[in-house]
């Protein structure tokens, strides 16, 4: 709402209408540099527009964050105007977000990665704009691989053997806290991402195919999970069953692991000032499954959406357009290693200089595997929960992969009969 401001003109007081400053609340993640970089971008917008921002930190766990969002949105709460949402959430939360189509030019959408932009359109409505893109990557200790004349592994079996050898040799040399491989094994969405990479790379499918058919109960998927289960307490610490991204990074960055599976955000942190392993880290696509399998990484990334319950919609839309703009994504890419969704930035010399893994991520994105959130819609969270529960049970030794996947398939089929 405008307010009246006195203006003295030729000795006469005139009252002019001035726009009242709005306060826009935005939820931001807090993994790595995420919160501080989000705050910087939002505060720059506030300084430019005269409005104010309130940056709200949310849980690191995507599962916990989704639960919080669902609680707020179901109540029609106006506490958050701009939501940072995962790539798999548009189908789950779309009814609570406004359609951004009238506010975005076709040229701007065409400049984004096609799959990412399309992912944010539900029933013809553009419910979010892409902010940064992710895919799973393999980090490794260059110095240790060079020490033992081992090339970066191209298959999961090669990774297993390399991790076993280096861990064994280093422990004999009194490096007794070193582990071969760390990743996200907690029972949450991160485990779905890891396990999907193992399964898909072995040609075991994507849980549910594009027609909505349940495909997870197959020998290749079971073999992928059995191999992962064999890592527990051999090349992977038992504690990995409770690791998320930051706990995984903490172990690797402290110098206590040879290999790590993580997202691109970890790159500037493990090589940053004060990191014990700075300059000694390499990065590569995740291994293939072997026997005709393929290298892949789970497609990730985050988007910004405007709540339909917001009382400052116009300002919230403007903030989203600013934060997802080419200039702001360029700043984030150069300053903090967040990979942009504008394809042209992958030809930018400064972006490439700051992100030496950009060409690797581009290649990974071409073969990235998407979680089946498009076909399962609102039931995706139930599907993923069922999957990570079955995988976690297998990793923890509670039943074989074959048995757990058989039970999983039955559960998913019951869900599908109620309609995706």
mmCIF file of C-alpha atoms in Angstrom:
data_model
loop_
_atom_site.group_PDB
_atom_site.id
_atom_site.type_symbol
_atom_site.label_atom_id
_atom_site.label_comp_id
_atom_site.label_asym_id
_atom_site.label_seq_id
_atom_site.Cartn_x
_atom_site.Cartn_y
_atom_site.Cartn_z
ATOM 1 C CA UNK A 1 0.000 0.000 0.000
ATOM 2 C CA UNK A 2 1.294 3.540 -0.758
ATOM 3 C CA UNK A 3 1.856 6.115 1.927
ATOM 4 C CA UNK A 4 1.800 9.926 1.702
ATOM 5 C CA UNK A 5 5.053 11.822 1.817
ATOM 6 C CA UNK A 6 5.257 15.638 2.239
ATOM 7 C CA UNK A 7 7.097 17.513 -0.520
ATOM 8 C CA UNK A 8 7.871 21.228 -0.243
ATOM 9 C CA UNK A 9 7.464 22.998 -3.599
ATOM 10 C CA UNK A 10 7.494 26.816 -4.055
ATOM 11 C CA UNK A 11 6.644 27.260 -0.408
ATOM 12 C CA UNK A 12 3.642 24.947 -0.644
ATOM 13 C CA UNK A 13 3.497 21.527 0.989
ATOM 14 C CA UNK A 14 2.369 18.929 -1.518
ATOM 15 C CA UNK A 15 1.506 15.363 -0.483
ATOM 16 C CA UNK A 16 2.732 12.708 -2.903
ATOM 17 C CA UNK A 17 2.016 8.996 -2.850
ATOM 18 C CA UNK A 18 5.092 6.857 -2.320
ATOM 19 C CA UNK A 19 5.242 3.050 -2.525
ATOM 20 C CA UNK A 20 5.559 1.435 0.861
ATOM 21 C CA UNK A 21 8.521 -0.882 1.359
ATOM 22 C CA UNK A 22 7.547 -4.545 1.513
ATOM 23 C CA UNK A 23 9.236 -7.310 3.454
ATOM 24 C CA UNK A 24 9.687 -10.525 1.476
ATOM 25 C CA UNK A 25 10.486 -13.726 3.362
ATOM 26 C CA UNK A 26 12.536 -16.314 1.455
ATOM 27 C CA UNK A 27 13.492 -19.796 2.577
ATOM 28 C CA UNK A 28 17.081 -20.792 1.827
ATOM 29 C CA UNK A 29 18.989 -23.987 2.409
ATOM 30 C CA UNK A 30 22.052 -23.984 4.649
ATOM 31 C CA UNK A 31 24.247 -26.686 3.091
ATOM 32 C CA UNK A 32 27.792 -25.402 2.657
ATOM 33 C CA UNK A 33 27.795 -21.759 1.490
ATOM 34 C CA UNK A 34 24.143 -21.867 0.459
ATOM 35 C CA UNK A 35 22.679 -19.648 3.181
ATOM 36 C CA UNK A 36 25.285 -16.891 2.991
ATOM 37 C CA UNK A 37 25.194 -16.744 -0.824
ATOM 38 C CA UNK A 38 21.397 -16.612 -0.810
ATOM 39 C CA UNK A 39 21.450 -13.799 1.742
ATOM 40 C CA UNK A 40 23.951 -11.811 -0.339
ATOM 41 C CA UNK A 41 21.767 -12.040 -3.447
ATOM 42 C CA UNK A 42 18.562 -11.197 -1.590
ATOM 43 C CA UNK A 43 20.103 -8.239 0.213
ATOM 44 C CA UNK A 44 21.465 -6.873 -3.089
ATOM 45 C CA UNK A 45 17.903 -6.964 -4.445
ATOM 46 C CA UNK A 46 16.639 -5.213 -1.315
ATOM 47 C CA UNK A 47 19.241 -2.458 -1.662
ATOM 48 C CA UNK A 48 18.268 -1.936 -5.305
ATOM 49 C CA UNK A 49 14.500 -1.901 -4.789
ATOM 50 C CA UNK A 50 14.147 -0.318 -1.358
ATOM 51 C CA UNK A 51 12.275 -3.340 -0.055
ATOM 52 C CA UNK A 52 13.394 -5.600 2.768
ATOM 53 C CA UNK A 53 14.117 -9.328 2.878
ATOM 54 C CA UNK A 54 13.903 -11.842 5.664
ATOM 55 C CA UNK A 55 16.030 -14.903 4.971
ATOM 56 C CA UNK A 56 14.759 -18.027 6.692
ATOM 57 C CA UNK A 57 17.083 -20.981 7.191
ATOM 58 C CA UNK A 58 15.497 -24.399 6.682
ATOM 59 C CA UNK A 59 16.638 -27.944 7.535
ATOM 60 C CA UNK A 60 19.585 -29.348 5.558
ATOM 61 C CA UNK A 61 17.717 -32.608 5.010
ATOM 62 C CA UNK A 62 15.502 -32.384 1.946
ATOM 63 C CA UNK A 63 13.075 -34.788 3.604
ATOM 64 C CA UNK A 64 12.739 -32.607 6.713
ATOM 65 C CA UNK A 65 12.450 -29.465 4.600
ATOM 66 C CA UNK A 66 9.648 -30.918 2.499
ATOM 67 C CA UNK A 67 7.743 -31.892 5.650
ATOM 68 C CA UNK A 68 8.089 -28.330 6.960
ATOM 69 C CA UNK A 69 6.921 -26.869 3.645
ATOM 70 C CA UNK A 70 3.915 -29.155 3.478
ATOM 71 C CA UNK A 71 2.899 -28.165 6.996
ATOM 72 C CA UNK A 72 3.149 -24.439 6.257
ATOM 73 C CA UNK A 73 1.444 -24.610 2.868
ATOM 74 C CA UNK A 74 -1.375 -26.858 4.036
ATOM 75 C CA UNK A 75 -2.165 -24.217 6.646
ATOM 76 C CA UNK A 76 -2.164 -21.470 3.988
ATOM 77 C CA UNK A 77 0.591 -19.708 5.917
ATOM 78 C CA UNK A 78 1.962 -16.418 4.588
ATOM 79 C CA UNK A 79 5.126 -16.721 6.713
ATOM 80 C CA UNK A 80 7.238 -17.583 3.648
ATOM 81 C CA UNK A 81 6.755 -15.805 0.320
ATOM 82 C CA UNK A 82 9.503 -17.448 -1.754
ATOM 83 C CA UNK A 83 10.236 -21.142 -1.378
ATOM 84 C CA UNK A 84 13.464 -22.829 -2.416
ATOM 85 C CA UNK A 85 12.253 -26.191 -3.718
ATOM 86 C CA UNK A 86 13.963 -29.365 -4.828
ATOM 87 C CA UNK A 87 13.811 -30.519 -8.436
ATOM 88 C CA UNK A 88 11.414 -33.314 -7.420
ATOM 89 C CA UNK A 89 8.857 -31.133 -5.617
ATOM 90 C CA UNK A 90 6.948 -29.252 -8.355
ATOM 91 C CA UNK A 91 4.598 -32.205 -8.816
ATOM 92 C CA UNK A 92 4.039 -32.460 -5.058
ATOM 93 C CA UNK A 93 3.592 -28.792 -4.166
ATOM 94 C CA UNK A 94 2.450 -27.103 -7.395
ATOM 95 C CA UNK A 95 -1.082 -26.269 -6.225
ATOM 96 C CA UNK A 96 0.377 -23.938 -3.578
ATOM 97 C CA UNK A 97 2.447 -21.843 -6.009
ATOM 98 C CA UNK A 98 1.461 -19.124 -8.456
ATOM 99 C CA UNK A 99 1.894 -19.461 -12.216
ATOM 100 C CA UNK A 100 5.004 -17.512 -13.240
ATOM 101 C CA UNK A 101 4.333 -17.805 -16.977
ATOM 102 C CA UNK A 102 3.037 -14.216 -17.402
ATOM 103 C CA UNK A 103 6.217 -12.885 -15.768
ATOM 104 C CA UNK A 104 8.835 -14.795 -17.788
ATOM 105 C CA UNK A 105 9.634 -14.313 -21.468
ATOM 106 C CA UNK A 106 9.846 -17.366 -23.759
ATOM 107 C CA UNK A 107 13.418 -16.310 -24.594
ATOM 108 C CA UNK A 108 14.427 -16.535 -20.951
ATOM 109 C CA UNK A 109 12.966 -20.007 -20.586
ATOM 110 C CA UNK A 110 14.622 -21.171 -23.819
ATOM 111 C CA UNK A 111 18.013 -20.110 -22.424
ATOM 112 C CA UNK A 112 17.748 -22.637 -19.557
ATOM 113 C CA UNK A 113 18.605 -26.342 -19.648
ATOM 114 C CA UNK A 114 15.536 -27.784 -21.335
ATOM 115 C CA UNK A 115 14.962 -30.671 -18.920
ATOM 116 C CA UNK A 116 15.235 -28.407 -15.883
ATOM 117 C CA UNK A 117 12.842 -25.782 -17.243
ATOM 118 C CA UNK A 118 10.340 -28.431 -18.341
ATOM 119 C CA UNK A 119 10.484 -30.021 -14.894
ATOM 120 C CA UNK A 120 9.010 -26.853 -13.377
ATOM 121 C CA UNK A 121 5.930 -26.846 -15.596
ATOM 122 C CA UNK A 122 2.981 -28.753 -14.133
ATOM 123 C CA UNK A 123 -0.361 -28.940 -15.963
ATOM 124 C CA UNK A 124 0.728 -26.055 -18.177
ATOM 125 C CA UNK A 125 1.660 -23.826 -15.238
ATOM 126 C CA UNK A 126 5.224 -22.611 -14.642
ATOM 127 C CA UNK A 127 5.318 -23.058 -10.871
ATOM 128 C CA UNK A 128 9.025 -22.314 -10.285
ATOM 129 C CA UNK A 129 12.144 -20.936 -11.939
ATOM 130 C CA UNK A 130 15.413 -22.905 -11.943
ATOM 131 C CA UNK A 131 18.089 -21.479 -9.640
ATOM 132 C CA UNK A 132 21.000 -23.910 -9.812
ATOM 133 C CA UNK A 133 21.532 -27.385 -11.162
ATOM 134 C CA UNK A 134 23.119 -30.448 -9.573
ATOM 135 C CA UNK A 135 24.119 -33.992 -10.362
ATOM 136 C CA UNK A 136 25.954 -36.600 -8.313
ATOM 137 C CA UNK A 137 29.752 -36.606 -8.792
ATOM 138 C CA UNK A 138 32.747 -38.630 -7.624
ATOM 139 C CA UNK A 139 35.430 -36.842 -5.588
ATOM 140 C CA UNK A 140 38.779 -38.503 -4.999
ATOM 141 C CA UNK A 141 42.151 -37.876 -3.413
ATOM 142 C CA UNK A 142 44.470 -37.228 -6.359
ATOM 143 C CA UNK A 143 47.572 -37.609 -4.211
ATOM 144 C CA UNK A 144 46.609 -41.069 -2.964
ATOM 145 C CA UNK A 145 45.615 -42.370 -6.381
ATOM 146 C CA UNK A 146 48.901 -41.101 -7.800
ATOM 147 C CA UNK A 147 50.834 -42.644 -4.911
ATOM 148 C CA UNK A 148 49.483 -46.097 -5.781
ATOM 149 C CA UNK A 149 49.389 -45.547 -9.565
ATOM 150 C CA UNK A 150 45.616 -46.011 -9.708
ATOM 151 C CA UNK A 151 43.470 -44.282 -12.335
ATOM 152 C CA UNK A 152 40.105 -42.775 -11.401
ATOM 153 C CA UNK A 153 37.687 -45.736 -11.415
ATOM 154 C CA UNK A 154 35.317 -46.159 -14.339
ATOM 155 C CA UNK A 155 33.166 -48.885 -12.767
ATOM 156 C CA UNK A 156 31.854 -49.507 -9.264
ATOM 157 C CA UNK A 157 33.912 -52.691 -9.086
ATOM 158 C CA UNK A 158 37.065 -50.728 -9.908
ATOM 159 C CA UNK A 159 36.175 -48.222 -7.194
ATOM 160 C CA UNK A 160 35.677 -51.052 -4.706
ATOM 161 C CA UNK A 161 39.062 -52.560 -5.513
ATOM 162 C CA UNK A 162 40.882 -49.209 -5.495
ATOM 163 C CA UNK A 163 39.324 -48.207 -2.175
ATOM 164 C CA UNK A 164 40.221 -51.565 -0.618
ATOM 165 C CA UNK A 165 43.837 -51.375 -1.735
ATOM 166 C CA UNK A 166 44.512 -47.770 -0.730
ATOM 167 C CA UNK A 167 42.725 -48.123 2.584
ATOM 168 C CA UNK A 168 44.641 -51.299 3.407
ATOM 169 C CA UNK A 169 48.040 -49.882 2.439
ATOM 170 C CA UNK A 170 47.496 -46.586 4.254
ATOM 171 C CA UNK A 171 46.305 -48.271 7.429
ATOM 172 C CA UNK A 172 49.423 -50.405 7.432
ATOM 173 C CA UNK A 173 51.325 -47.122 7.291
ATOM 174 C CA UNK A 174 49.538 -45.920 10.477
ATOM 175 C CA UNK A 175 46.807 -43.919 8.704
ATOM 176 C CA UNK A 176 44.317 -46.000 10.643
ATOM 177 C CA UNK A 177 41.382 -43.568 10.391
ATOM 178 C CA UNK A 178 41.253 -43.636 6.589
ATOM 179 C CA UNK A 179 38.224 -45.122 4.845
ATOM 180 C CA UNK A 180 37.915 -45.998 1.184
ATOM 181 C CA UNK A 181 34.547 -44.495 0.236
ATOM 182 C CA UNK A 182 31.938 -42.258 1.893
ATOM 183 C CA UNK A 183 28.484 -41.294 0.663
ATOM 184 C CA UNK A 184 24.967 -40.487 1.884
ATOM 185 C CA UNK A 185 23.499 -43.539 3.592
ATOM 186 C CA UNK A 186 20.979 -42.084 5.998
ATOM 187 C CA UNK A 187 17.358 -43.145 5.411
ATOM 188 C CA UNK A 188 16.261 -40.003 3.548
ATOM 189 C CA UNK A 189 16.054 -38.558 0.028
ATOM 190 C CA UNK A 190 19.847 -38.504 -0.290
ATOM 191 C CA UNK A 191 19.919 -42.285 -0.099
ATOM 192 C CA UNK A 192 17.335 -42.465 -2.883
ATOM 193 C CA UNK A 193 19.727 -40.399 -5.030
ATOM 194 C CA UNK A 194 22.727 -42.621 -4.255
ATOM 195 C CA UNK A 195 20.850 -45.877 -4.717
ATOM 196 C CA UNK A 196 19.236 -44.757 -7.961
ATOM 197 C CA UNK A 197 22.736 -44.092 -9.325
ATOM 198 C CA UNK A 198 23.875 -47.600 -8.368
ATOM 199 C CA UNK A 199 20.784 -49.224 -9.873
ATOM 200 C CA UNK A 200 20.485 -47.156 -13.056
ATOM 201 C CA UNK A 201 24.202 -47.417 -13.842
ATOM 202 C CA UNK A 202 23.818 -51.204 -13.788
ATOM 203 C CA UNK A 203 20.879 -50.981 -16.203
ATOM 204 C CA UNK A 204 18.435 -51.754 -13.401
ATOM 205 C CA UNK A 205 15.918 -49.046 -14.315
ATOM 206 C CA UNK A 206 14.452 -46.099 -12.425
ATOM 207 C CA UNK A 207 12.068 -47.742 -9.913
ATOM 208 C CA UNK A 208 9.053 -46.821 -12.020
ATOM 209 C CA UNK A 209 9.178 -46.333 -15.770
ATOM 210 C CA UNK A 210 7.642 -43.561 -17.860
ATOM 211 C CA UNK A 211 4.406 -45.539 -18.224
ATOM 212 C CA UNK A 212 4.005 -45.825 -14.463
ATOM 213 C CA UNK A 213 5.014 -49.494 -14.334
ATOM 214 C CA UNK A 214 7.009 -50.687 -11.298
ATOM 215 C CA UNK A 215 10.375 -52.003 -12.536
ATOM 216 C CA UNK A 216 12.631 -52.083 -9.463
ATOM 217 C CA UNK A 217 12.270 -55.810 -8.732
ATOM 218 C CA UNK A 218 14.942 -57.126 -11.100
ATOM 219 C CA UNK A 219 18.278 -58.993 -10.731
ATOM 220 C CA UNK A 220 20.427 -56.064 -11.906
ATOM 221 C CA UNK A 221 18.972 -53.743 -9.285
ATOM 222 C CA UNK A 222 19.475 -56.394 -6.603
ATOM 223 C CA UNK A 223 23.101 -56.917 -7.645
ATOM 224 C CA UNK A 224 23.768 -53.160 -7.446
ATOM 225 C CA UNK A 225 22.426 -53.000 -3.892
ATOM 226 C CA UNK A 226 24.297 -56.118 -2.804
ATOM 227 C CA UNK A 227 27.569 -54.564 -3.961
ATOM 228 C CA UNK A 228 26.789 -51.406 -1.976
ATOM 229 C CA UNK A 229 25.945 -53.493 1.092
ATOM 230 C CA UNK A 230 29.355 -55.174 0.802
ATOM 231 C CA UNK A 231 31.027 -51.780 1.304
ATOM 232 C CA UNK A 232 29.583 -51.310 4.803
ATOM 233 C CA UNK A 233 32.252 -51.723 7.480
ATOM 234 C CA UNK A 234 34.813 -52.764 4.851
ATOM 235 C CA UNK A 235 35.616 -49.683 2.723
ATOM 236 C CA UNK A 236 32.780 -47.574 4.172
ATOM 237 C CA UNK A 237 32.313 -46.835 7.885
ATOM 238 C CA UNK A 238 29.224 -48.264 9.566
ATOM 239 C CA UNK A 239 28.327 -44.705 10.516
ATOM 240 C CA UNK A 240 27.545 -43.920 6.866
ATOM 241 C CA UNK A 241 24.082 -45.300 7.566
ATOM 242 C CA UNK A 242 23.471 -41.969 9.313
ATOM 243 C CA UNK A 243 25.406 -39.678 6.953
ATOM 244 C CA UNK A 244 23.890 -36.843 4.970
ATOM 245 C CA UNK A 245 25.797 -34.576 2.548
ATOM 246 C CA UNK A 246 27.539 -32.457 5.171
ATOM 247 C CA UNK A 247 28.591 -35.385 7.365
ATOM 248 C CA UNK A 248 29.989 -37.059 4.264
ATOM 249 C CA UNK A 249 31.895 -33.928 3.324
ATOM 250 C CA UNK A 250 33.220 -33.569 6.858
ATOM 251 C CA UNK A 251 34.838 -37.009 6.759
ATOM 252 C CA UNK A 252 36.306 -36.508 3.290
ATOM 253 C CA UNK A 253 37.494 -32.946 3.884
ATOM 254 C CA UNK A 254 39.226 -33.934 7.108
ATOM 255 C CA UNK A 255 41.353 -36.337 5.072
ATOM 256 C CA UNK A 256 39.682 -39.530 6.298
ATOM 257 C CA UNK A 257 38.391 -40.910 2.975
ATOM 258 C CA UNK A 258 39.797 -41.730 -0.454
ATOM 259 C CA UNK A 259 36.557 -41.384 -2.449
ATOM 260 C CA UNK A 260 33.364 -39.420 -1.848
ATOM 261 C CA UNK A 261 30.052 -39.202 -3.643
ATOM 262 C CA UNK A 262 28.555 -35.729 -3.303
ATOM 263 C CA UNK A 263 27.012 -32.792 -5.165
ATOM 264 C CA UNK A 264 28.965 -29.990 -6.909
ATOM 265 C CA UNK A 265 28.558 -27.630 -3.942
ATOM 266 C CA UNK A 266 31.342 -29.515 -2.119
ATOM 267 C CA UNK A 267 34.047 -28.592 -4.662
ATOM 268 C CA UNK A 268 34.892 -25.041 -3.468
ATOM 269 C CA UNK A 269 34.696 -26.176 0.153
ATOM 270 C CA UNK A 270 37.077 -29.141 -0.028
ATOM 271 C CA UNK A 271 39.512 -26.939 -1.961
ATOM 272 C CA UNK A 272 38.903 -23.790 0.052
ATOM 273 C CA UNK A 273 41.162 -21.893 2.399
ATOM 274 C CA UNK A 274 41.794 -23.929 5.524
ATOM 275 C CA UNK A 275 40.751 -27.256 4.016
ATOM 276 C CA UNK A 276 43.308 -29.951 4.971
ATOM 277 C CA UNK A 277 43.047 -31.480 1.488
ATOM 278 C CA UNK A 278 42.939 -28.311 -0.641
ATOM 279 C CA UNK A 279 44.650 -28.866 -3.981
ATOM 280 C CA UNK A 280 44.707 -32.637 -3.544
ATOM 281 C CA UNK A 281 41.197 -33.389 -4.792
ATOM 282 C CA UNK A 282 40.069 -34.630 -8.178
ATOM 283 C CA UNK A 283 36.562 -34.930 -9.565
ATOM 284 C CA UNK A 284 35.022 -37.294 -12.111
ATOM 285 C CA UNK A 285 31.697 -38.743 -13.245
ATOM 286 C CA UNK A 286 30.372 -41.476 -11.005
ATOM 287 C CA UNK A 287 31.346 -45.005 -12.063
ATOM 288 C CA UNK A 288 29.352 -47.159 -14.442
ATOM 289 C CA UNK A 289 27.815 -50.411 -13.345
ATOM 290 C CA UNK A 290 29.901 -52.551 -15.673
ATOM 291 C CA UNK A 291 28.552 -55.268 -17.985
ATOM 292 C CA UNK A 292 27.074 -52.739 -20.385
ATOM 293 C CA UNK A 293 26.063 -50.280 -17.661
ATOM 294 C CA UNK A 294 26.511 -46.548 -17.890
ATOM 295 C CA UNK A 295 27.930 -43.722 -15.843
ATOM 296 C CA UNK A 296 25.237 -41.498 -14.409
ATOM 297 C CA UNK A 297 24.450 -39.032 -11.675
ATOM 298 C CA UNK A 298 21.060 -38.330 -10.187
ATOM 299 C CA UNK A 299 19.660 -35.066 -11.507
ATOM 300 C CA UNK A 300 19.364 -32.519 -8.744
ATOM 301 C CA UNK A 301 19.017 -28.819 -8.386
ATOM 302 C CA UNK A 302 16.889 -26.215 -6.714
ATOM 303 C CA UNK A 303 14.206 -23.830 -7.901
ATOM 304 C CA UNK A 304 12.416 -20.768 -6.543
ATOM 305 C CA UNK A 305 8.621 -20.610 -6.295
ATOM 306 C CA UNK A 306 6.209 -17.943 -5.061
ATOM 307 C CA UNK A 307 3.542 -18.926 -2.567
ATOM 308 C CA UNK A 308 -0.045 -18.300 -3.582
ATOM 309 C CA UNK A 309 -0.619 -17.272 0.055
ATOM 310 C CA UNK A 310 1.947 -14.472 -0.107
ATOM 311 C CA UNK A 311 0.677 -10.999 0.731
ATOM 312 C CA UNK A 312 3.522 -9.390 -1.242
ATOM 313 C CA UNK A 313 3.278 -11.332 -4.480
ATOM 314 C CA UNK A 314 4.529 -8.614 -6.803
ATOM 315 C CA UNK A 315 7.684 -8.070 -4.763
ATOM 316 C CA UNK A 316 8.207 -11.823 -4.285
ATOM 317 C CA UNK A 317 8.028 -12.379 -8.048
ATOM 318 C CA UNK A 318 10.540 -9.592 -8.600
ATOM 319 C CA UNK A 319 12.915 -11.163 -6.056
ATOM 320 C CA UNK A 320 12.668 -14.539 -7.810
ATOM 321 C CA UNK A 321 13.382 -12.948 -11.195
ATOM 322 C CA UNK A 322 16.450 -11.250 -9.716
ATOM 323 C CA UNK A 323 17.855 -14.313 -7.956
ATOM 324 C CA UNK A 324 17.413 -16.567 -10.992
ATOM 325 C CA UNK A 325 18.745 -13.994 -13.475
ATOM 326 C CA UNK A 326 21.803 -14.608 -15.620
ATOM 327 C CA UNK A 327 23.850 -11.982 -13.769
ATOM 328 C CA UNK A 328 23.021 -13.379 -10.305
ATOM 329 C CA UNK A 329 23.628 -16.987 -11.341
ATOM 330 C CA UNK A 330 26.966 -15.899 -12.802
ATOM 331 C CA UNK A 331 27.904 -14.282 -9.473
ATOM 332 C CA UNK A 332 26.964 -17.433 -7.567
ATOM 333 C CA UNK A 333 28.873 -19.647 -9.976
ATOM 334 C CA UNK A 334 32.072 -17.604 -9.758
ATOM 335 C CA UNK A 335 31.909 -16.859 -6.058
ATOM 336 C CA UNK A 336 30.550 -20.089 -4.603
ATOM 337 C CA UNK A 337 30.587 -22.847 -7.218
ATOM 338 C CA UNK A 338 26.826 -23.148 -7.764
ATOM 339 C CA UNK A 339 26.270 -24.405 -11.277
ATOM 340 C CA UNK A 340 23.963 -22.169 -13.328
ATOM 341 C CA UNK A 341 20.886 -23.177 -15.276
ATOM 342 C CA UNK A 342 21.654 -20.680 -18.071
ATOM 343 C CA UNK A 343 23.462 -22.737 -20.713
ATOM 344 C CA UNK A 344 25.414 -19.770 -22.077
ATOM 345 C CA UNK A 345 27.296 -19.411 -18.780
ATOM 346 C CA UNK A 346 29.108 -22.674 -19.492
ATOM 347 C CA UNK A 347 31.020 -20.771 -22.168
ATOM 348 C CA UNK A 348 31.920 -17.926 -19.793
ATOM 349 C CA UNK A 349 35.717 -17.905 -19.126
ATOM 350 C CA UNK A 350 35.351 -16.622 -15.555
ATOM 351 C CA UNK A 351 32.707 -19.218 -14.706
ATOM 352 C CA UNK A 352 34.894 -21.989 -16.137
ATOM 353 C CA UNK A 353 37.992 -20.697 -14.330
ATOM 354 C CA UNK A 354 36.152 -20.750 -11.007
ATOM 355 C CA UNK A 355 34.541 -24.128 -11.694
ATOM 356 C CA UNK A 356 37.062 -26.489 -13.320
ATOM 357 C CA UNK A 357 34.550 -29.321 -13.085
ATOM 358 C CA UNK A 358 31.989 -27.475 -15.220
ATOM 359 C CA UNK A 359 32.756 -29.527 -18.334
ATOM 360 C CA UNK A 360 32.453 -32.723 -16.289
ATOM 361 C CA UNK A 361 29.083 -31.659 -14.907
ATOM 362 C CA UNK A 362 27.841 -30.787 -18.385
ATOM 363 C CA UNK A 363 28.702 -34.306 -19.560
ATOM 364 C CA UNK A 364 27.066 -35.830 -16.480
ATOM 365 C CA UNK A 365 23.911 -33.783 -17.019
ATOM 366 C CA UNK A 366 23.556 -35.236 -20.510
ATOM 367 C CA UNK A 367 23.277 -38.719 -19.015
ATOM 368 C CA UNK A 368 21.753 -37.793 -15.649
ATOM 369 C CA UNK A 369 18.976 -39.961 -14.285
ATOM 370 C CA UNK A 370 15.811 -38.246 -13.087
ATOM 371 C CA UNK A 371 13.873 -39.555 -10.137
ATOM 372 C CA UNK A 372 10.354 -40.673 -11.153
ATOM 373 C CA UNK A 373 8.651 -37.628 -9.648
ATOM 374 C CA UNK A 374 6.983 -36.643 -12.918
ATOM 375 C CA UNK A 375 5.085 -39.895 -13.315
ATOM 376 C CA UNK A 376 4.264 -40.366 -9.603
ATOM 377 C CA UNK A 377 3.279 -36.753 -8.888
ATOM 378 C CA UNK A 378 1.970 -36.236 -5.364
ATOM 379 C CA UNK A 379 2.830 -39.798 -4.428
ATOM 380 C CA UNK A 380 6.525 -39.357 -5.176
ATOM 381 C CA UNK A 381 7.422 -38.838 -1.536
ATOM 382 C CA UNK A 382 5.730 -42.132 -0.606
ATOM 383 C CA UNK A 383 7.565 -43.872 -3.455
ATOM 384 C CA UNK A 384 10.938 -42.467 -2.431
ATOM 385 C CA UNK A 385 10.327 -43.238 1.241
ATOM 386 C CA UNK A 386 9.533 -46.846 0.381
ATOM 387 C CA UNK A 387 12.670 -47.083 -1.777
ATOM 388 C CA UNK A 388 15.121 -45.616 0.709
ATOM 389 C CA UNK A 389 13.614 -47.764 3.475
ATOM 390 C CA UNK A 390 14.200 -50.942 1.448
ATOM 391 C CA UNK A 391 17.720 -49.849 0.500
ATOM 392 C CA UNK A 392 18.621 -48.876 4.074
ATOM 393 C CA UNK A 393 17.404 -52.241 5.345
ATOM 394 C CA UNK A 394 19.620 -53.988 2.779
ATOM 395 C CA UNK A 395 22.664 -51.900 3.703
ATOM 396 C CA UNK A 396 22.070 -52.541 7.416
ATOM 397 C CA UNK A 397 21.891 -56.305 6.859
ATOM 398 C CA UNK A 398 18.155 -56.616 7.461
ATOM 399 C CA UNK A 399 17.290 -58.927 4.615
ATOM 400 C CA UNK A 400 18.770 -59.537 1.178
ATOM 401 C CA UNK A 401 18.429 -57.075 -1.668
ATOM 402 C CA UNK A 402 16.282 -59.555 -3.582
ATOM 403 C CA UNK A 403 13.860 -59.983 -0.690
ATOM 404 C CA UNK A 404 13.673 -56.284 0.131
ATOM 405 C CA UNK A 405 13.122 -55.269 -3.496
ATOM 406 C CA UNK A 406 10.402 -57.878 -3.864
ATOM 407 C CA UNK A 407 8.584 -56.364 -0.882
ATOM 408 C CA UNK A 408 9.210 -52.871 -2.238
ATOM 409 C CA UNK A 409 7.706 -53.786 -5.606
ATOM 410 C CA UNK A 410 4.568 -55.105 -3.915
ATOM 411 C CA UNK A 411 4.208 -51.917 -1.915
ATOM 412 C CA UNK A 412 4.679 -49.706 -4.974
ATOM 413 C CA UNK A 413 2.163 -51.718 -6.966
ATOM 414 C CA UNK A 414 -0.406 -51.192 -4.225
ATOM 415 C CA UNK A 415 0.282 -47.463 -4.395
ATOM 416 C CA UNK A 416 -0.029 -47.449 -8.184
ATOM 417 C CA UNK A 417 -3.452 -49.067 -8.051
ATOM 418 C CA UNK A 418 -4.687 -45.945 -6.262
ATOM 419 C CA UNK A 419 -3.342 -43.913 -9.175
ATOM 420 C CA UNK A 420 -0.180 -41.897 -9.490
#
